[in-house]
Amino acid sequence: QVQLVETGGGLVHTGGSLRLSCAASGSEFSADVMAWYRQTPGKQRELVAQIATIGVLNYQNSVKGRFTISRDNAKNTVYLQMNSLKPEDTAVYWCSAVIRGQRYWGQGTQVTVSS
């Protein structure tokens, strides 16, 4: 049973920083792609950033230059360093991993940026 466990959400003021972590366990295989999504009430879940084993794939335009996605392949862990946070970054952030063609999701972690 694959599990993704996210940590690092919380409340921060505008301009502050947070670092999210997501560790995948329960599979003998490394994740082909790991990603962060986010969702606010009334909106669809949107891709924030994704990274393959060979490197970063892409960022959402609104976070380019502020967020950095990285991963530790040995630990099957993905990180999202979020700097210069804005109120519009407030959302539930979801970790996702694709392992052998199957997508898995974490439980979600709340990020709130106060103005």
PDB file of C-alpha atoms in Angstrom:
ATOM      1  CA  GLN A   1       0.000   0.000   0.000  1.00  0.00           C
ATOM      2  CA  VAL A   2       1.610   3.229  -1.172  1.00  0.00           C
ATOM      3  CA  GLN A   3       1.311   6.140   1.210  1.00  0.00           C
ATOM      4  CA  LEU A   4       2.284   9.767   0.782  1.00  0.00           C
ATOM      5  CA  VAL A   5       2.778  11.749   3.960  1.00  0.00           C
ATOM      6  CA  GLU A   6       2.970  15.520   3.723  1.00  0.00           C
ATOM      7  CA  THR A   7       4.389  17.873   6.315  1.00  0.00           C
ATOM      8  CA  GLY A   8       5.196  21.554   6.520  1.00  0.00           C
ATOM      9  CA  GLY A   9       1.995  23.468   5.978  1.00  0.00           C
ATOM     10  CA  GLY A  10       0.876  26.297   8.208  1.00  0.00           C
ATOM     11  CA  LEU A  11       0.210  29.997   8.567  1.00  0.00           C
ATOM     12  CA  VAL A  12       2.639  32.616   7.338  1.00  0.00           C
ATOM     13  CA  HIS A  13       2.555  36.333   6.605  1.00  0.00           C
ATOM     14  CA  THR A  14       2.818  37.780   3.125  1.00  0.00           C
ATOM     15  CA  GLY A  15       6.399  37.601   1.947  1.00  0.00           C
ATOM     16  CA  GLY A  16       7.226  34.693   4.222  1.00  0.00           C
ATOM     17  CA  SER A  17       8.433  31.207   3.403  1.00  0.00           C
ATOM     18  CA  LEU A  18       7.351  27.648   3.987  1.00  0.00           C
ATOM     19  CA  ARG A  19       8.797  24.304   3.003  1.00  0.00           C
ATOM     20  CA  LEU A  20       6.556  21.359   2.261  1.00  0.00           C
ATOM     21  CA  SER A  21       7.788  17.777   2.318  1.00  0.00           C
ATOM     22  CA  CYS A  22       6.177  14.617   1.046  1.00  0.00           C
ATOM     23  CA  ALA A  23       7.561  11.152   1.644  1.00  0.00           C
ATOM     24  CA  ALA A  24       6.342   8.164  -0.353  1.00  0.00           C
ATOM     25  CA  SER A  25       6.459   4.722   1.215  1.00  0.00           C
ATOM     26  CA  GLY A  26       5.111   1.247   0.594  1.00  0.00           C
ATOM     27  CA  SER A  27       6.552   0.689  -2.882  1.00  0.00           C
ATOM     28  CA  GLU A  28       9.757  -0.984  -3.961  1.00  0.00           C
ATOM     29  CA  PHE A  29       9.807   1.308  -6.983  1.00  0.00           C
ATOM     30  CA  SER A  30      10.791   4.966  -7.127  1.00  0.00           C
ATOM     31  CA  ALA A  31       8.202   7.462  -8.262  1.00  0.00           C
ATOM     32  CA  ASP A  32       8.565   8.378 -11.918  1.00  0.00           C
ATOM     33  CA  VAL A  33       7.063  11.802 -11.323  1.00  0.00           C
ATOM     34  CA  MET A  34       6.359  13.640  -8.094  1.00  0.00           C
ATOM     35  CA  ALA A  35       4.313  16.795  -7.989  1.00  0.00           C
ATOM     36  CA  TRP A  36       2.551  19.362  -5.893  1.00  0.00           C
ATOM     37  CA  TYR A  37      -0.982  20.492  -6.612  1.00  0.00           C
ATOM     38  CA  ARG A  38      -3.163  22.980  -4.776  1.00  0.00           C
ATOM     39  CA  GLN A  39      -6.838  23.674  -4.451  1.00  0.00           C
ATOM     40  CA  THR A  40      -8.938  26.490  -3.051  1.00  0.00           C
ATOM     41  CA  PRO A  41     -12.668  26.245  -2.296  1.00  0.00           C
ATOM     42  CA  GLY A  42     -14.768  26.412  -5.419  1.00  0.00           C
ATOM     43  CA  LYS A  43     -11.844  25.899  -7.767  1.00  0.00           C
ATOM     44  CA  GLN A  44     -10.330  22.904  -9.475  1.00  0.00           C
ATOM     45  CA  ARG A  45      -7.132  21.361  -8.229  1.00  0.00           C
ATOM     46  CA  GLU A  46      -4.221  22.885 -10.142  1.00  0.00           C
ATOM     47  CA  LEU A  47      -0.680  21.764 -10.771  1.00  0.00           C
ATOM     48  CA  VAL A  48       1.927  23.839  -8.951  1.00  0.00           C
ATOM     49  CA  ALA A  49       5.123  22.038  -9.964  1.00  0.00           C
ATOM     50  CA  GLN A  50       6.308  18.593 -10.942  1.00  0.00           C
ATOM     51  CA  ILE A  51       9.618  16.833 -11.088  1.00  0.00           C
ATOM     52  CA  ALA A  52      10.805  13.602 -12.652  1.00  0.00           C
ATOM     53  CA  THR A  53      13.722  11.471 -11.539  1.00  0.00           C
ATOM     54  CA  ILE A  54      15.934  13.308 -14.032  1.00  0.00           C
ATOM     55  CA  GLY A  55      14.878  16.812 -13.015  1.00  0.00           C
ATOM     56  CA  VAL A  56      12.221  19.493 -12.922  1.00  0.00           C
ATOM     57  CA  LEU A  57       9.476  19.243 -15.497  1.00  0.00           C
ATOM     58  CA  ASN A  58       7.566  22.468 -15.061  1.00  0.00           C
ATOM     59  CA  TYR A  59       6.115  25.115 -12.764  1.00  0.00           C
ATOM     60  CA  GLN A  60       2.842  26.924 -12.842  1.00  0.00           C
ATOM     61  CA  ASN A  61       3.527  30.417 -14.192  1.00  0.00           C
ATOM     62  CA  SER A  62       2.279  32.138 -11.048  1.00  0.00           C
ATOM     63  CA  VAL A  63       4.929  30.472  -8.855  1.00  0.00           C
ATOM     64  CA  LYS A  64       7.949  30.678 -11.157  1.00  0.00           C
ATOM     65  CA  GLY A  65      10.846  32.398  -9.419  1.00  0.00           C
ATOM     66  CA  ARG A  66       9.227  31.996  -6.001  1.00  0.00           C
ATOM     67  CA  PHE A  67       8.753  28.242  -5.537  1.00  0.00           C
ATOM     68  CA  THR A  68      11.344  25.518  -5.975  1.00  0.00           C
ATOM     69  CA  ILE A  69      10.540  21.836  -6.281  1.00  0.00           C
ATOM     70  CA  SER A  70      13.200  19.251  -5.517  1.00  0.00           C
ATOM     71  CA  ARG A  71      13.383  15.590  -4.672  1.00  0.00           C
ATOM     72  CA  ASP A  72      15.553  13.075  -2.914  1.00  0.00           C
ATOM     73  CA  ASN A  73      15.302   9.961  -5.048  1.00  0.00           C
ATOM     74  CA  ALA A  74      16.936   7.762  -2.434  1.00  0.00           C
ATOM     75  CA  LYS A  75      14.254   8.740   0.064  1.00  0.00           C
ATOM     76  CA  ASN A  76      11.401   8.946  -2.464  1.00  0.00           C
ATOM     77  CA  THR A  77      10.690  12.367  -1.030  1.00  0.00           C
ATOM     78  CA  VAL A  78       9.678  15.567  -2.766  1.00  0.00           C
ATOM     79  CA  TYR A  79       9.978  19.083  -1.387  1.00  0.00           C
ATOM     80  CA  LEU A  80       8.431  22.412  -2.237  1.00  0.00           C
ATOM     81  CA  GLN A  81      10.272  25.486  -1.025  1.00  0.00           C
ATOM     82  CA  MET A  82       7.876  28.409  -1.156  1.00  0.00           C
ATOM     83  CA  ASN A  83       9.293  31.917  -0.863  1.00  0.00           C
ATOM     84  CA  SER A  84       7.741  35.359  -1.231  1.00  0.00           C
ATOM     85  CA  LEU A  85       4.358  33.904  -0.398  1.00  0.00           C
ATOM     86  CA  LYS A  86       1.243  35.835  -1.356  1.00  0.00           C
ATOM     87  CA  PRO A  87      -2.328  35.625  -0.044  1.00  0.00           C
ATOM     88  CA  GLU A  88      -3.349  34.061  -3.361  1.00  0.00           C
ATOM     89  CA  ASP A  89      -1.071  31.113  -2.551  1.00  0.00           C
ATOM     90  CA  THR A  90      -3.468  30.168   0.232  1.00  0.00           C
ATOM     91  CA  ALA A  91      -4.788  26.688  -0.535  1.00  0.00           C
ATOM     92  CA  VAL A  92      -4.696  23.049   0.405  1.00  0.00           C
ATOM     93  CA  TYR A  93      -1.529  21.640  -1.102  1.00  0.00           C
ATOM     94  CA  TRP A  94      -1.525  18.033  -2.279  1.00  0.00           C
ATOM     95  CA  CYS A  95       1.438  15.834  -2.972  1.00  0.00           C
ATOM     96  CA  SER A  96       1.172  13.398  -5.857  1.00  0.00           C
ATOM     97  CA  ALA A  97       3.386  10.580  -7.079  1.00  0.00           C
ATOM     98  CA  VAL A  98       3.185   8.438 -10.197  1.00  0.00           C
ATOM     99  CA  ILE A  99       4.599   4.983  -9.578  1.00  0.00           C
ATOM    100  CA  ARG A 100       4.504   2.377 -12.343  1.00  0.00           C
ATOM    101  CA  GLY A 101       1.715   4.290 -14.081  1.00  0.00           C
ATOM    102  CA  GLN A 102      -0.457   4.637 -10.977  1.00  0.00           C
ATOM    103  CA  ARG A 103      -1.062   8.047  -9.413  1.00  0.00           C
ATOM    104  CA  TYR A 104      -1.177   8.367  -5.664  1.00  0.00           C
ATOM    105  CA  TRP A 105      -2.174  11.327  -3.495  1.00  0.00           C
ATOM    106  CA  GLY A 106      -1.245  12.573  -0.070  1.00  0.00           C
ATOM    107  CA  GLN A 107      -3.759  13.738   2.502  1.00  0.00           C
ATOM    108  CA  GLY A 108      -3.276  17.433   1.784  1.00  0.00           C
ATOM    109  CA  THR A 109      -1.815  20.172   3.932  1.00  0.00           C
ATOM    110  CA  GLN A 110      -3.208  23.657   4.480  1.00  0.00           C
ATOM    111  CA  VAL A 111      -1.101  26.684   3.601  1.00  0.00           C
ATOM    112  CA  THR A 112      -2.495  30.028   4.679  1.00  0.00           C
ATOM    113  CA  VAL A 113      -0.842  33.320   3.788  1.00  0.00           C
ATOM    114  CA  SER A 114      -2.148  36.302   5.718  1.00  0.00           C
ATOM    115  CA  SER A 115      -2.059  39.793   4.291  1.00  0.00           C
TER     116      SER A 115
END
